[in-house]
Amino acid sequence: MMCQLSVVESKSATFPTEKPRHLLDDSVLESHSPARGHALNSLFTNGLSIDSSESSEFSEELPSGLERGRLYATLGPNWRVPIRNSPRSRSCVYSPTGAYSCTLGSSTGVITMEGPLRRKTLLKEGKKPTLSSWTRYWVILSGATLLYFGAKSLRGTERKHYKSTPGKKVSIVGWMVALPDDPEHPDIFQLNNPDKAPYFDDRESKVTRVIGIVHHEDVKELYCWFCCQPHGKIYVSKAKIDVHSDRFGFPYGAADIVCLEPENCDPTHVSIHQFPHGNIDQLPRFEIKNRKAETFSVDFTVCISAMFGNYNNVLQFIQSVEMYKILGAQKVVIYKNNCSHLMEKVLKFYVEEGTVEVIPWPINSHLKVSSKWHFSMDAKDIGYYGQITALNDCIYRNMQKSKFVVLNDADEIILPCKHPDWKTMMHNLQEQNPGTGIFLFENHIFPETISTDAFNISTWNTVPGVNILQHVHREPDRKEVFNPRKMIVDPRKVLQTSVHSVLQSYGNSVNVPMDVALIYHCRAPLQGNLPRESLIRDTMLWRYNSSLITNVNKVLNQTVFKDDANCGGLKKDDGKEGLKVEVVQQRLQRLSHLPKIIQEGSRCRGRITSSTITALKDNRTFIIAPYFDDRESKVTRVIGIVHHEDVKELYCWFCCQPHGKIYVSKAKIDVHSDRFGFPYGAADIVCLEPENCDPTHVSIHQFPHGNIDQLPRFEIKNRKAETFSVDFTVCISAMFGNYNNVLQFIQSVEMYKILGAQKVVIYKNNCSHLMEKVLKFYVEEGTVEVIPWPINSHLKVSSKWQFMQDGTHIGYYGQITALNDCIYRNMQKSKFVVLNDADEIILPCKHPDWKTMMHNLQEQNPGTGIFLFENHIFPETISTDAFNISTWNTVPGVNILQHVHREPDRKDVINPRKMIVDPRKVLQTSVHSVLQSYGNSVNVPMDVALIYHCRAPLQGNLPRESLIRDTMLWRYNSSLITNVNKVLNQTVL
């Protein structure tokens, strides 16, 4: 509700320092920072107070201890209410039973404000929210009461048009009041009935536990005033004040204010007072939470306390939240003091998504706060923005809702080392530690000052904050220095917590070993003088890179990069049949507006091209193929190769039949992050398609105007959804260097067929005449599809994967572009796509074929679309005498059946991986991992499958006895020999 009232009497009010939020949609009212023309000072610092004669008398009645604000009871959005003495508006009669019988006094008092209550309609996600029918009232604010007077007429706006007797009264004691910083409407404010937070606790006895902050010496006595319905009796109970032991020298600390509840009554509300007698009218009443036991709505809630200092580490925050979600968290609670405008935007997105709950935390409005943890470092009232109090509140707030609560900061992630997620990890830890409720994980610093070149995602570089994927070097342990810990706890077993340990609990605590999980803490270094080589490279985080990149991009596209489309009305007449084109420039991150224009022509024109690689006239852009993609919105995704700096703008020209209209849409150019230093890289050129048209062809141009007759036209593939024609397609990219390893190629293809592949796609640059003969056979058989790949006709290609300053343009014959094209080419045709080279075979160890293996892997990993298999080298220089088949000796190439010794793993060297993917879950791929995807990735254990890679050795100096004999391939020897002989007899022999 937004209220507009006429000011009857000059009064002042104090409003919370939190940015005010709309009552309709909880959106943040942005600050324009005008200077207000009236003072905002008052006795109340949170909620409305009136500087009337009554409040002046009341302030005089306050004892000095309370006047100084020594006690702050209850937490939540309206987290601080100074406890007050009571004026004279209610009479209470003491009862021998220990209860008070309460009678309301007069509600009439000095009118502070009055006026018609009006509806203020605000936008949410660009639309007006649905509202119930509006009832008109005249509203009077008198003291701490809102009185509603019903309307006598339909259109009246003066007092006489409303009834003289109020239809309802609402107490606003403890409510929050906020003014939007809008100089044009100084009379509009927001009233919000906040969420209060005393908690019912019956784990030992039936008590109300109020989480608060108190001065450790000045607060001697407090009382809980319980009101029991329906008889309205007030019971007063003396509180036990338990100031937590972890004040670290500060005068104020977290405290439990614990009161025994009355028998035969389950009070719903409580007031806190320093005396056992007084006037209850002026005491704030707080709803007692956790009264009803609930079934857990979530498994994991992450509590992040004290977001302060105009927090603006936006990228790392998003990455952390998305990692929490990947690991199993369904809820993240933020105690927010202040943050940047951009961070507010991100928080608003997560709140609307349902992931984040923001608890306003304006502690510096009430106390002198320190950003240090110990009083000796900064002599203020309370340490680290009251972090400990927030953590305790978060535990009780989620005690009935969440199976586990995770206590860490926004720059920390508890990373499992042996398990894929928190749920599996905690299940195993609880089995191993029955009765334990507190699990402590060791903190390890990954300095933000030491980075890698990997995952240098260009779009992320514009976002404030740290990219955690680039920080995978951790500091070593220091001798005689204890690594602090953070926790995952069962909240029902916690009484009081500190930051790094639980102070009081039911049950045991356990320190979780580092090989089970550790805290990835990316921050400023603690050992700043250490050279890079003294750090430990730890890429555990990269296990989640595919899902993380995809999820972070989705959030960025809906928050940081979200912008209104810039729609232009530019028209250009090129003299051809009166062609007129109107351009719509788009921010494709949002993809919310369609291309508008429109051509006044009669037919679609342009030269249709069928080349695999087509150079545009600018010589900096090369088109492979466009594909229809409606997984997020209706777009054409063009797989291409572009210069990462020189290509700034591209436009898609769509032609719609039968009227021949041309729509032009500005493209989003997304150069893949895995260029490895080369100036050219794989790119997605993505354009929003026009509504009411399913274009069959598209042209790409660097300008929004020109002569369409001169533009090449490309057929848009994947327009029609198809049923899968095959289960497995193998993509082999970049056959080059006059390839002549004929025997091994035939053996690999036949192994693919034995294992379940029905199709093999070859991106062929060049090969030997004999290899051409073999390819022709497989094409005619229907197994192989050859995609011509004349990339060296357009660019200077390298046969290396990384740029060597040798003047070449693109790495490894454009292998990455080919792999991306192969995924989209087979997206509608193949259930799975296998990405490996011709000298690699993914060998199942427990299953007879790929189909059985993938069925089991998908059952074990629901929602996973990317399966990564570890590469193992079987050196072609070490052979056996077995399977020395004489006819094969005349065929060029390697006989894989004779190479069954694999190199051992090397210490501190990660074996690369290749993949089997669900192509519909892939957005962008690299060679050894997927860059962007929908769903999760999983590393397949070596005992399930491995990649048999027969090639030149990587550890060439190893003697034969140091290799591992592995004859898994021989399981297939009979079928393989028979099939290879058939192919040789029809080709080479």
CSV table of C-alpha atoms in Angstrom, one decimal, residues 137-406:
chain,number,residue,atom,x,y,z
A,137,TYR,CA,-11.4,5.0,2.8
A,138,TRP,CA,-10.7,8.2,4.7
A,139,VAL,CA,-7.7,7.3,6.9
A,140,ILE,CA,-6.7,9.1,10.1
A,141,LEU,CA,-3.4,8.4,11.8
A,142,SER,CA,-3.8,9.1,15.5
A,143,GLY,CA,-1.0,8.2,17.8
A,144,ALA,CA,-0.1,4.6,16.9
A,145,THR,CA,-3.5,3.8,15.4
A,146,LEU,CA,-4.8,3.9,11.8
A,147,LEU,CA,-8.5,4.5,11.7
A,148,TYR,CA,-10.4,3.6,8.5
A,149,PHE,CA,-13.7,5.5,7.6
A,150,GLY,CA,-15.8,4.0,4.9
A,151,ALA,CA,-17.0,6.0,1.9
A,152,LYS,CA,-20.6,7.4,1.7
A,153,SER,CA,-20.3,8.3,-2.0
A,154,LEU,CA,-18.5,6.9,-5.1
A,155,ARG,CA,-16.4,9.9,-6.1
A,156,GLY,CA,-16.1,12.2,-3.0
A,157,THR,CA,-12.6,13.2,-1.9
A,158,GLU,CA,-13.4,15.4,1.1
A,159,ARG,CA,-13.9,14.4,4.7
A,160,LYS,CA,-17.7,14.9,4.5
A,161,HIS,CA,-17.9,12.2,1.9
A,162,TYR,CA,-16.9,9.6,4.4
A,163,LYS,CA,-18.5,8.1,7.4
A,164,SER,CA,-18.0,9.6,10.9
A,165,THR,CA,-17.5,6.3,12.7
A,166,PRO,CA,-14.4,4.2,11.8
A,167,GLY,CA,-15.0,0.8,10.3
A,168,LYS,CA,-11.8,-0.6,11.5
A,169,LYS,CA,-8.7,0.3,13.6
A,170,VAL,CA,-5.2,-1.0,13.0
A,171,SER,CA,-2.4,-0.6,15.5
A,172,ILE,CA,0.9,0.3,13.8
A,173,VAL,CA,3.2,-0.1,16.8
A,174,GLY,CA,6.4,-1.5,15.5
A,175,TRP,CA,5.5,-0.9,11.8
A,176,MET,CA,8.2,0.4,9.4
A,177,VAL,CA,7.7,3.7,7.6
A,178,ALA,CA,9.6,4.7,4.5
A,179,LEU,CA,9.6,7.8,2.3
A,180,PRO,CA,10.6,7.4,-1.4
A,181,ASP,CA,13.2,10.0,-2.4
A,182,ASP,CA,10.8,11.7,-4.8
A,183,PRO,CA,10.9,15.5,-4.6
A,184,GLU,CA,7.8,15.7,-6.7
A,185,HIS,CA,5.7,13.7,-4.2
A,186,PRO,CA,6.9,14.6,-0.7
A,187,ASP,CA,3.6,13.6,0.8
A,188,ILE,CA,3.8,9.9,-0.2
A,189,PHE,CA,5.1,7.4,2.2
A,190,GLN,CA,5.1,3.6,2.8
A,191,LEU,CA,3.7,1.7,5.8
A,192,ASN,CA,4.9,-1.9,6.2
A,193,ASN,CA,3.9,-4.3,8.9
A,194,PRO,CA,7.1,-6.1,9.3
A,195,ASP,CA,8.0,-9.7,10.1
A,196,LYS,CA,8.8,-10.1,13.8
A,197,ALA,CA,11.1,-12.7,15.3
A,198,PRO,CA,10.8,-14.0,18.8
A,199,TYR,CA,10.8,-17.8,18.5
A,200,PHE,CA,9.0,-20.5,20.3
A,201,ASP,CA,11.4,-23.2,21.6
A,202,ASP,CA,10.2,-26.4,23.3
A,203,ARG,CA,13.3,-28.4,23.0
A,204,GLU,CA,13.9,-28.3,26.8
A,205,SER,CA,10.8,-26.5,28.1
A,206,LYS,CA,8.1,-24.4,26.7
A,207,VAL,CA,9.8,-21.0,26.3
A,208,THR,CA,9.8,-17.9,24.0
A,209,ARG,CA,13.4,-17.1,22.9
A,210,VAL,CA,13.9,-13.6,21.7
A,211,ILE,CA,17.1,-13.0,19.8
A,212,GLY,CA,18.4,-9.5,20.6
A,213,ILE,CA,21.3,-7.2,21.1
A,214,VAL,CA,22.0,-5.9,24.6
A,215,HIS,CA,24.6,-3.9,26.5
A,216,HIS,CA,26.4,-6.6,28.5
A,217,GLU,CA,26.4,-4.5,31.8
A,218,ASP,CA,23.6,-2.0,31.7
A,219,VAL,CA,20.6,-4.3,31.1
A,220,LYS,CA,19.8,-6.1,34.4
A,221,GLU,CA,16.2,-7.1,34.2
A,222,LEU,CA,13.6,-7.7,31.4
A,223,TYR,CA,10.1,-9.1,31.4
A,224,CYS,CA,8.0,-10.9,28.8
A,225,TRP,CA,4.4,-9.8,28.6
A,226,PHE,CA,2.3,-12.5,27.0
A,227,CYS,CA,-1.3,-11.9,25.9
A,228,CYS,CA,-3.5,-15.0,26.0
A,229,GLN,CA,-6.6,-15.3,23.8
A,230,PRO,CA,-9.6,-15.4,23.9
A,231,HIS,CA,-9.9,-14.0,27.4
A,232,GLY,CA,-7.3,-11.3,26.9
A,233,LYS,CA,-5.3,-11.9,30.1
A,234,ILE,CA,-1.8,-10.7,30.2
A,235,TYR,CA,0.9,-12.9,31.8
A,236,VAL,CA,4.2,-11.4,32.8
A,237,SER,CA,7.3,-13.6,33.1
A,238,LYS,CA,10.8,-12.6,34.1
A,239,ALA,CA,13.3,-13.2,31.4
A,240,LYS,CA,16.6,-14.9,31.6
A,241,ILE,CA,19.1,-12.6,29.8
A,242,ASP,CA,21.9,-14.7,28.3
A,243,VAL,CA,24.5,-12.5,26.5
A,244,HIS,CA,26.6,-14.7,24.3
A,245,SER,CA,30.1,-15.3,25.3
A,246,ASP,CA,31.6,-14.2,21.9
A,247,ARG,CA,31.4,-10.4,22.2
A,248,PHE,CA,35.1,-10.1,21.6
A,249,GLY,CA,35.4,-7.2,23.9
A,250,PHE,CA,32.6,-5.1,22.4
A,251,PRO,CA,30.1,-3.6,24.9
A,252,TYR,CA,27.1,-4.9,23.0
A,253,GLY,CA,26.6,-8.5,22.0
A,254,ALA,CA,24.1,-11.0,20.8
A,255,ALA,CA,21.7,-12.2,23.5
A,256,ASP,CA,19.0,-14.7,24.1
A,257,ILE,CA,16.1,-13.2,26.1
A,258,VAL,CA,14.3,-16.4,27.3
A,259,CYS,CA,10.9,-16.4,29.1
A,260,LEU,CA,8.9,-19.3,30.4
A,261,GLU,CA,5.5,-19.3,28.7
A,262,PRO,CA,2.3,-19.5,30.8
A,263,GLU,CA,0.5,-22.8,31.2
A,264,ASN,CA,-2.7,-23.5,29.3
A,265,CYS,CA,-1.9,-20.8,26.8
A,266,ASP,CA,0.0,-20.8,23.5
A,267,PRO,CA,0.6,-17.1,23.1
A,268,THR,CA,0.9,-15.8,19.6
A,269,HIS,CA,2.5,-12.5,20.5
A,270,VAL,CA,4.9,-11.1,23.2
A,271,SER,CA,6.0,-7.7,24.4
A,272,ILE,CA,9.3,-7.0,26.2
A,273,HIS,CA,9.5,-4.5,29.0
A,274,GLN,CA,12.1,-3.7,31.7
A,275,PHE,CA,9.3,-3.7,34.4
A,276,PRO,CA,6.7,-6.2,35.4
A,277,HIS,CA,4.1,-3.5,35.4
A,278,GLY,CA,3.1,-0.6,33.1
A,279,ASN,CA,0.8,0.3,30.3
A,280,ILE,CA,0.7,-2.3,27.6
A,281,ASP,CA,-0.7,0.1,24.9
A,282,GLN,CA,2.7,1.5,24.3
A,283,LEU,CA,4.6,-1.7,24.2
A,284,PRO,CA,5.4,-3.2,20.8
A,285,ARG,CA,3.9,-6.6,20.3
A,286,PHE,CA,5.9,-9.2,18.4
A,287,GLU,CA,4.5,-12.4,16.7
A,288,ILE,CA,6.1,-15.5,18.1
A,289,LYS,CA,7.5,-17.6,15.3
A,290,ASN,CA,8.0,-21.4,15.0
A,291,ARG,CA,4.8,-22.0,17.0
A,292,LYS,CA,3.7,-24.7,14.6
A,293,ALA,CA,6.0,-27.5,13.6
A,294,GLU,CA,6.3,-27.7,9.8
A,295,THR,CA,7.7,-30.2,7.4
A,296,PHE,CA,10.9,-29.0,5.8
A,297,SER,CA,10.3,-27.0,2.7
A,298,VAL,CA,14.0,-27.0,1.7
A,299,ASP,CA,17.0,-29.1,2.3
A,300,PHE,CA,19.7,-26.4,2.5
A,301,THR,CA,19.4,-22.7,3.4
A,302,VAL,CA,22.5,-20.5,3.2
A,303,CYS,CA,22.8,-17.7,5.7
A,304,ILE,CA,24.9,-14.7,4.7
A,305,SER,CA,25.2,-12.1,7.4
A,306,ALA,CA,26.0,-8.4,7.2
A,307,MET,CA,26.2,-7.3,3.6
A,308,PHE,CA,27.6,-3.8,4.1
A,309,GLY,CA,30.1,-1.2,2.8
A,310,ASN,CA,28.1,-0.4,-0.3
A,311,TYR,CA,28.7,-4.0,-1.4
A,312,ASN,CA,29.4,-4.2,-5.1
A,313,ASN,CA,31.1,-7.6,-5.7
A,314,VAL,CA,28.3,-8.4,-8.1
A,315,LEU,CA,29.9,-11.1,-10.3
A,316,GLN,CA,31.3,-13.2,-7.3
A,317,PHE,CA,28.0,-12.9,-5.5
A,318,ILE,CA,26.0,-14.2,-8.5
A,319,GLN,CA,28.6,-17.0,-9.0
A,320,SER,CA,28.3,-17.9,-5.3
A,321,VAL,CA,24.5,-18.0,-5.3
A,322,GLU,CA,24.5,-20.1,-8.5
A,323,MET,CA,27.1,-22.5,-6.9
A,324,TYR,CA,24.9,-22.8,-3.8
A,325,LYS,CA,22.0,-23.8,-6.1
A,326,ILE,CA,24.1,-26.3,-8.1
A,327,LEU,CA,25.3,-27.8,-4.8
A,328,GLY,CA,21.7,-28.1,-3.5
A,329,ALA,CA,20.6,-24.9,-1.7
A,330,GLN,CA,17.1,-23.8,-2.4
A,331,LYS,CA,17.2,-20.6,-0.3
A,332,VAL,CA,19.8,-17.9,0.6
A,333,VAL,CA,19.1,-15.4,3.4
A,334,ILE,CA,20.9,-12.1,3.2
A,335,TYR,CA,21.2,-9.7,6.1
A,336,LYS,CA,21.6,-6.5,4.1
A,337,ASN,CA,23.0,-3.3,5.6
A,338,ASN,CA,23.7,-1.6,2.3
A,339,CYS,CA,24.9,-2.3,-1.2
A,340,SER,CA,25.3,-0.7,-4.6
A,341,HIS,CA,22.4,0.1,-7.0
A,342,LEU,CA,23.5,-2.8,-9.3
A,343,MET,CA,23.6,-5.2,-6.4
A,344,GLU,CA,20.0,-4.1,-5.5
A,345,LYS,CA,19.0,-5.1,-9.0
A,346,VAL,CA,20.5,-8.5,-8.6
A,347,LEU,CA,19.0,-9.1,-5.2
A,348,LYS,CA,15.6,-8.0,-6.6
A,349,PHE,CA,15.9,-10.7,-9.3
A,350,TYR,CA,16.8,-13.4,-6.8
A,351,VAL,CA,13.9,-12.4,-4.5
A,352,GLU,CA,11.4,-12.6,-7.3
A,353,GLU,CA,12.9,-15.9,-8.4
A,354,GLY,CA,12.3,-17.2,-4.9
A,355,THR,CA,15.9,-18.0,-4.1
A,356,VAL,CA,16.9,-15.1,-1.9
A,357,GLU,CA,15.2,-13.6,1.2
A,358,VAL,CA,16.6,-10.2,2.1
A,359,ILE,CA,16.5,-9.2,5.8
A,360,PRO,CA,17.1,-5.4,6.2
A,361,TRP,CA,19.9,-4.9,8.7
A,362,PRO,CA,20.2,-1.1,9.5
A,363,ILE,CA,22.4,-1.7,12.6
A,364,ASN,CA,24.5,1.4,12.0
A,365,SER,CA,21.4,3.5,12.6
A,366,HIS,CA,21.4,2.5,16.2
A,367,LEU,CA,24.9,1.6,17.2
A,368,LYS,CA,28.4,2.5,16.3
A,369,VAL,CA,29.4,-0.5,14.3
A,370,SER,CA,32.8,-1.9,13.6
A,371,SER,CA,33.9,-3.7,10.5
A,372,LYS,CA,36.5,-5.5,12.6
A,373,TRP,CA,35.9,-8.7,14.7
A,374,HIS,CA,37.7,-7.5,17.9
A,375,PHE,CA,37.2,-4.5,20.1
A,376,SER,CA,41.0,-3.9,20.3
A,377,MET,CA,41.0,-3.3,16.5
A,378,ASP,CA,38.3,-0.7,16.5
A,379,ALA,CA,36.7,0.5,19.7
A,380,LYS,CA,33.0,0.7,18.7
A,381,ASP,CA,29.7,-0.6,20.2
A,382,ILE,CA,29.5,-3.9,18.3
A,383,GLY,CA,31.7,-6.0,16.0
A,384,TYR,CA,31.4,-6.8,12.3
A,385,TYR,CA,28.0,-5.2,11.8
A,386,GLY,CA,26.3,-7.5,14.3
A,387,GLN,CA,27.2,-10.6,12.3
A,388,ILE,CA,26.8,-13.0,15.2
A,389,THR,CA,23.3,-11.8,16.0
A,390,ALA,CA,22.3,-12.2,12.4
A,391,LEU,CA,23.6,-15.7,12.2
A,392,ASN,CA,21.7,-16.7,15.4
A,393,ASP,CA,18.5,-15.2,14.0
A,394,CYS,CA,18.9,-17.0,10.7
A,395,ILE,CA,19.2,-20.4,12.5
A,396,TYR,CA,16.0,-19.8,14.4
A,397,ARG,CA,14.2,-18.3,11.4
A,398,ASN,CA,14.8,-21.5,9.4
A,399,MET,CA,14.6,-24.0,12.3
A,400,GLN,CA,11.3,-25.4,11.1
A,401,LYS,CA,11.8,-24.8,7.4
A,402,SER,CA,15.2,-26.2,6.4
A,403,LYS,CA,16.8,-29.5,7.1
A,404,PHE,CA,20.3,-27.9,7.1
A,405,VAL,CA,21.5,-24.4,7.5
A,406,VAL,CA,24.9,-23.4,5.9
